[in-house]
């Protein structure tokens, strides 16, 4: 039953079946769209009522998993938190897979190159005291200001929207792209990390931040407000300061475990957790 | 595991120009590249033209007669326009890329504000400055006697 305010919107979806098609093409579907309906629900409507072969990637449906990134009316974004009436123009909605990634099928991009680049730039904390890192004797000491240096960049959900929007990544396959570089900075600036020299060696080459010239599109399209462009510019600043022997990172010792005098007991008024419902948990 | 067939979908040069819903900084990025390539082309042409001097007076006079045509005067002004844009936008980029105009990281709270918002007032000032220099240059090029 149609709700009040329901209007028909034409979904112009880019289709590609690797077993059948030589090249992608567009196919139109007319979808009744009530107020508040998101693009992902429109795609489900098509799959359930019109064409069961339409393919895309989806998991959480609430902007957390980063699976449903796609190009919606020319802008890379998540289908699950984009309302159709906000972006449709003259009753038309163009839906295509994220550009700059190969298409596997219909709206499914191959995000493999993103994850390869991401892992190449060491997205983890590295310390010399390997045994301590594997089995920490206590929590590492980090101030609230230290945390704020990288907290914004931890919200990345690896949806690939920033890579799809980056004009440098569009022409230069050797460039790492905004997502891996933002995550490299997130770990580089983390006060618990001790691998600045190793990271610097990787970032000095073509994989590094120097091909970024601040088109800023990665930050504009990021559905989580991560601002990769800011991370990349701050990374450049640290690398330039290091080159001038003015940087703090080369002299920084990774944060140690919390000293006893800094330890605080449990704050008053915080209740104990309820009993575990699974045997052996905790 | 069987090989999965993929269709290449990299935007290439089209990615510089976007799909029409991009921010102003992306167009500045594209203009910066295009003006940079234009200035490089001008420098190469400049070397070719001035090298004619080494070929003798006759060759030099012929080259000067060619580049003295009105179309070259307009072209020379376009080079100046490209220079003015490239210089002022380049100044903005230097300050942004050194982290001066990006602001500090902050916890993302919706509606998100990014480093683009931090540097935008300076970007507007730089573009106004570039426009003023272009206009003054145009007056000098076309209305003042040489």
XYZ file of C-alpha atoms in Angstrom:
428
model
C 0.000 0.000 0.000
C 1.412 3.349 -1.009
C 2.102 5.805 1.814
C 1.170 9.452 1.632
C 3.839 11.362 -0.261
C 4.970 8.328 -2.277
C 6.354 9.268 -5.690
C 7.820 7.211 -8.488
C 11.562 7.512 -8.965
C 13.425 5.994 -11.888
C 16.462 4.057 -10.697
C 18.969 4.062 -13.580
C 21.250 1.248 -12.450
C 24.543 0.310 -14.046
C 24.476 -3.406 -14.778
C 27.275 -5.799 -15.613
C 27.240 -9.575 -15.698
C 30.772 -10.886 -16.338
C 29.414 -14.080 -17.897
C 27.113 -12.312 -20.323
C 28.057 -8.678 -20.926
C 31.046 -7.269 -22.789
C 30.624 -3.904 -21.080
C 28.373 -2.319 -18.435
C 25.084 -0.725 -19.460
C 22.277 1.162 -17.718
C 18.876 -0.316 -16.943
C 15.856 1.661 -15.685
C 13.537 0.570 -12.871
C 10.581 2.601 -11.624
C 10.370 2.422 -7.835
C 7.586 3.856 -5.626
C 9.444 5.905 -3.033
C 7.770 7.005 0.219
C 9.383 9.818 2.259
C 12.444 8.621 4.160
C 13.212 5.652 1.913
C 16.944 5.127 1.437
C 18.674 3.982 -1.751
C 19.405 0.567 -0.296
C 15.692 -0.049 0.300
C 15.044 0.970 -3.302
C 17.527 -1.630 -4.479
C 15.870 -4.271 -2.287
C 12.523 -3.299 -3.835
C 13.959 -3.877 -7.315
C 15.432 -7.217 -6.287
C 12.206 -8.432 -4.702
C 9.744 -7.155 -7.329
C 11.523 -6.625 -10.636
C 14.870 -8.318 -11.129
C 16.236 -10.846 -8.675
C 19.622 -10.898 -10.425
C 20.545 -7.329 -9.383
C 23.677 -7.589 -7.224
C 25.324 -5.344 -4.665
C 27.237 -5.755 -1.426
C 25.483 -5.113 1.888
C 25.694 -6.123 5.503
C 24.693 -3.907 8.430
C 22.216 -1.518 6.722
C 23.043 1.247 9.218
C 26.224 2.985 8.076
C 28.645 0.945 10.138
C 30.041 -1.859 7.987
C 31.004 0.118 4.855
C 29.780 -2.533 2.442
C 27.219 -0.594 0.397
C 29.396 2.226 -0.926
C 28.282 3.144 -4.459
C 28.119 6.084 -6.835
C 24.727 7.713 -6.332
C 23.914 10.570 -8.698
C 27.609 11.162 -9.276
C 28.717 11.121 -5.648
C 30.288 8.167 -3.817
C 28.310 7.453 -0.669
C 26.636 4.695 1.349
C 23.327 3.454 -0.061
C 22.042 2.654 3.432
C 22.093 6.199 4.782
C 21.259 8.196 1.655
C 17.611 9.170 1.355
C 16.323 8.943 -2.201
C 14.382 12.210 -2.098
C 17.511 14.052 -0.930
C 19.519 13.126 -4.013
C 17.081 12.262 -6.841
C 16.889 14.954 -9.504
C 13.734 15.301 -11.583
C 12.630 11.869 -10.445
C 15.831 10.208 -11.631
C 18.456 8.434 -9.557
C 21.678 7.191 -11.157
C 23.237 4.273 -9.278
C 26.609 2.850 -10.319
C 29.438 0.911 -8.685
C 32.238 2.878 -7.023
C 34.605 4.127 -9.736
C 38.384 3.534 -9.624
C 37.757 -0.099 -8.651
C 37.177 -2.916 -11.110
C 33.571 -4.099 -11.342
C 32.913 -7.687 -10.289
C 29.189 -7.615 -11.005
C 26.509 -4.884 -11.206
C 27.139 -2.632 -8.159
C 29.858 -4.794 -6.621
C 33.341 -3.254 -6.853
C 36.558 -5.169 -6.255
C 37.899 -3.499 -3.100
C 40.937 -5.802 -3.023
C 43.386 -3.056 -4.106
C 42.187 -0.877 -1.212
C 42.869 -3.590 1.352
C 46.232 -4.437 -0.248
C 47.359 -0.811 -0.007
C 45.948 -0.521 3.480
C 47.924 -3.514 4.751
C 51.079 -2.369 2.927
C 51.173 0.839 4.996
C 51.336 -1.050 8.320
C 47.949 -0.270 9.883
C 48.900 -1.519 13.325
C 50.958 -0.473 16.310
C 54.579 -1.580 16.110
C 56.907 -1.659 19.118
C 60.367 -2.946 19.778
C 59.267 -4.751 22.930
C 57.564 -7.441 20.911
C 56.766 -9.763 23.839
C 55.295 -6.892 25.840
C 53.168 -5.918 22.851
C 51.866 -9.452 22.397
C 51.147 -9.957 26.084
C 50.863 -6.468 27.634
C 51.501 -6.440 31.339
C 49.083 -3.515 31.698
C 47.330 -0.862 29.619
C 49.566 1.647 27.811
C 49.647 5.160 29.172
C 48.010 7.649 26.810
C 46.573 11.060 27.607
C 43.269 12.407 26.279
C 45.216 14.853 24.068
C 47.272 11.981 22.642
C 44.035 10.180 21.855
C 42.559 13.190 20.041
C 45.551 13.257 17.683
C 44.228 10.149 15.925
C 40.706 9.473 17.196
C 39.004 11.077 14.172
C 40.802 8.740 11.794
C 39.778 5.581 13.656
C 36.186 6.002 12.478
C 37.119 4.752 8.982
C 34.870 1.878 7.860
C 36.854 1.133 4.667
C 33.879 1.707 2.381
C 36.108 2.987 -0.436
C 34.101 6.181 -1.080
C 37.200 8.368 -0.619
C 39.177 6.266 -3.113
C 36.332 6.535 -5.631
C 36.257 10.329 -5.245
C 40.028 10.949 -5.409
C 41.055 12.492 -8.761
C 44.699 11.524 -8.218
C 43.830 7.886 -7.598
C 41.692 8.059 -10.760
C 44.772 8.582 -12.922
C 47.635 7.168 -10.859
C 47.429 3.497 -9.840
C 50.732 3.759 -7.934
C 49.265 6.298 -5.485
C 48.101 4.643 -2.256
C 44.978 6.779 -2.021
C 43.296 8.584 0.863
C 42.051 5.639 2.914
C 45.379 3.806 3.374
C 47.287 7.062 3.916
C 44.835 8.316 6.536
C 45.205 5.023 8.382
C 48.994 5.172 8.072
C 48.892 8.595 9.744
C 46.493 7.282 12.383
C 49.162 4.782 13.500
C 52.133 7.051 12.830
C 50.829 9.680 15.248
C 49.654 7.198 17.884
C 51.800 7.757 20.989
C 52.020 3.989 21.586
C 53.695 3.365 18.222
C 57.443 3.145 17.772
C 57.890 2.499 14.049
C 58.176 6.001 12.601
C 61.391 5.221 10.730
C 59.893 2.092 9.134
C 56.756 3.953 8.112
C 58.791 6.840 6.746
C 60.713 4.485 4.467
C 57.449 3.233 2.950
C 55.858 6.673 2.683
C 58.875 8.303 1.014
C 58.118 6.706 -2.353
C 55.241 6.921 -4.801
C 52.983 5.163 -2.317
C 53.320 8.150 0.005
C 51.287 11.320 0.462
C 53.144 13.521 -2.016
C 50.790 12.924 -4.935
C 47.917 14.416 -2.936
C 47.240 18.033 -3.908
C 44.210 18.570 -1.764
C 41.255 18.225 -4.053
C 39.600 17.484 -0.702
C 36.984 15.247 -2.240
C 37.841 12.331 0.050
C 36.863 14.414 3.078
C 33.776 15.816 1.367
C 32.317 12.379 0.608
C 33.409 10.457 3.717
C 30.197 9.147 5.317
C 31.848 8.976 8.745
C 33.527 12.395 8.909
C 37.017 10.886 8.960
C 38.627 13.698 6.913
C 41.422 11.748 5.150
C 42.642 14.957 3.483
C 43.468 16.417 6.898
C 45.369 13.258 7.888
C 47.401 13.331 4.671
C 48.365 17.004 5.049
C 49.318 16.483 8.705
C 51.387 13.491 7.606
C 53.214 15.678 5.075
C 53.913 18.204 7.802
C 55.428 15.545 10.059
C 57.578 14.232 7.191
C 58.773 17.736 6.263
C 59.534 18.572 9.898
C 61.420 15.304 10.189
C 63.437 16.130 7.067
C 64.359 19.456 8.693
C 65.294 17.592 11.901
C 62.518 19.468 13.691
C 60.024 16.629 14.005
C 59.038 15.146 17.339
C 58.271 11.658 16.045
C 61.874 10.565 15.462
C 62.706 11.257 19.103
C 59.485 9.935 20.554
C 59.631 6.872 22.741
C 56.491 4.751 22.481
C 54.257 5.095 25.489
C 54.928 2.566 28.212
C 52.481 0.808 30.462
C 50.511 2.872 32.909
C 52.723 3.872 35.858
C 51.344 2.793 39.263
C 50.926 6.394 40.459
C 48.609 7.112 37.479
C 46.348 4.192 38.197
C 42.893 4.969 39.404
C 40.396 2.632 40.923
C 36.917 2.155 39.667
C 34.947 5.384 39.767
C 32.166 5.565 42.307
C 28.646 4.938 41.122
C 29.515 2.640 38.227
C 27.642 -0.618 38.790
C 29.201 -4.021 38.428
C 28.415 -5.925 35.243
C 25.509 -8.382 35.358
C 26.319 -12.078 35.688
C 27.716 -13.679 32.531
C 25.152 -15.674 30.588
C 27.783 -17.853 28.915
C 29.722 -20.257 31.034
C 33.422 -19.472 31.156
C 33.043 -15.916 29.815
C 35.002 -13.136 31.411
C 39.553 -21.006 -7.248
C 38.353 -19.865 -10.680
C 39.522 -16.477 -11.889
C 36.831 -13.824 -11.466
C 36.352 -11.675 -14.546
C 36.431 -7.960 -13.752
C 35.568 -4.884 -15.770
C 38.097 -2.000 -15.432
C 36.367 1.067 -14.003
C 39.166 3.558 -13.308
C 37.988 7.062 -14.208
C 41.302 8.316 -15.626
C 41.362 11.954 -16.746
C 37.559 12.046 -16.406
C 38.174 11.831 -12.670
C 39.745 15.287 -12.734
C 36.518 16.841 -13.880
C 34.096 14.876 -11.754
C 30.432 14.172 -12.147
C 29.003 17.573 -11.329
C 28.462 17.183 -7.585
C 32.000 17.922 -6.476
C 33.300 20.632 -4.163
C 35.042 23.790 -5.337
C 38.467 22.556 -4.156
C 38.289 19.717 -6.671
C 37.858 22.183 -9.520
C 40.744 24.244 -8.134
C 42.803 21.029 -8.139
C 41.978 20.478 -11.820
C 42.598 24.115 -12.735
C 45.908 24.040 -10.873
C 47.028 21.058 -12.932
C 45.806 22.531 -16.218
C 47.396 25.936 -15.578
C 50.608 24.194 -14.538
C 50.681 22.279 -17.805
C 49.835 25.500 -19.671
C 52.693 27.392 -18.038
C 55.076 24.542 -18.822
C 53.960 24.623 -22.459
C 54.521 28.402 -22.524
C 58.057 28.023 -21.142
C 58.905 25.443 -23.794
C 57.497 27.680 -26.555
C 59.378 30.637 -25.081
C 62.664 28.726 -25.342
C 61.902 27.753 -28.934
C 61.059 31.347 -29.931
C 64.019 33.015 -28.193
C 66.403 30.368 -29.559
C 65.644 31.759 -33.013
C 67.983 34.618 -32.087
C 70.892 32.219 -32.446
C 69.857 31.530 -36.055
C 70.451 35.095 -37.179
C 68.688 38.447 -37.431
C 66.395 37.409 -40.264
C 65.040 34.409 -38.388
C 64.605 36.489 -35.241
C 62.713 39.244 -37.078
C 60.387 36.694 -38.656
C 59.700 35.109 -35.260
C 58.975 38.519 -33.716
C 56.596 39.362 -36.568
C 54.713 36.125 -35.928
C 54.382 36.488 -32.156
C 53.442 40.159 -32.530
C 50.017 39.197 -33.946
C 46.945 40.067 -31.796
C 46.149 36.405 -31.169
C 49.515 36.020 -29.415
C 48.773 39.076 -27.274
C 45.576 37.406 -26.081
C 47.520 34.189 -25.577
C 50.125 36.057 -23.553
C 47.383 37.455 -21.336
C 45.989 33.946 -20.826
C 49.463 32.889 -19.688
C 49.375 35.762 -17.189
C 45.913 34.668 -15.985
C 47.208 31.118 -15.551
C 50.227 32.455 -13.662
C 48.081 34.562 -11.302
C 45.760 31.646 -10.502
C 48.612 29.149 -10.143
C 50.596 31.453 -7.852
C 47.792 32.329 -5.420
C 46.295 28.843 -5.378
C 49.812 27.439 -4.965
C 50.335 29.640 -1.913
C 47.137 28.210 -0.419
C 48.287 24.668 -1.212
C 51.684 25.202 0.416
C 50.027 26.351 3.626
C 47.460 23.530 3.515
C 50.035 20.855 2.770
C 52.164 21.996 5.677
C 49.160 21.520 7.925
C 48.853 25.251 8.693
C 45.309 25.612 7.359
C 43.881 22.166 8.038
C 43.026 22.535 11.711
C 43.582 19.907 14.384
C 41.891 16.498 14.310
C 38.599 16.418 16.168
C 36.059 13.781 16.980
C 33.588 13.622 14.078
C 30.178 14.754 15.253
C 27.398 15.129 12.693
C 27.078 17.451 10.785
C 30.734 16.877 10.052
C 33.134 19.758 9.570
C 36.346 18.951 7.751
C 39.644 20.635 7.004
C 37.973 21.946 3.843
C 35.845 24.219 6.009
C 38.922 25.424 7.933
C 40.855 26.500 4.850
C 37.898 27.820 2.837
C 37.998 31.464 4.000
C 41.666 31.632 3.009
C 40.812 29.991 -0.311
C 38.212 32.723 -0.980
C 40.736 35.448 -0.112
C 43.333 33.902 -2.437
C 40.858 33.639 -5.309
C 39.801 37.271 -4.858
C 43.472 38.290 -4.834
C 44.068 36.274 -8.021
C 41.045 37.910 -9.691
C 42.267 41.407 -8.751
C 45.724 40.679 -10.182
C 44.133 39.267 -13.359
C 42.023 42.417 -13.809
C 44.963 44.741 -13.177
C 47.030 42.675 -15.595
C 44.277 42.869 -18.215
C 44.160 46.653 -17.891
C 47.914 46.818 -18.293
C 47.907 44.377 -21.241
C 45.109 45.904 -23.289
C 44.669 49.545 -22.267
C 48.080 50.916 -21.374
C 50.439 51.930 -24.152
C 53.693 49.960 -24.341
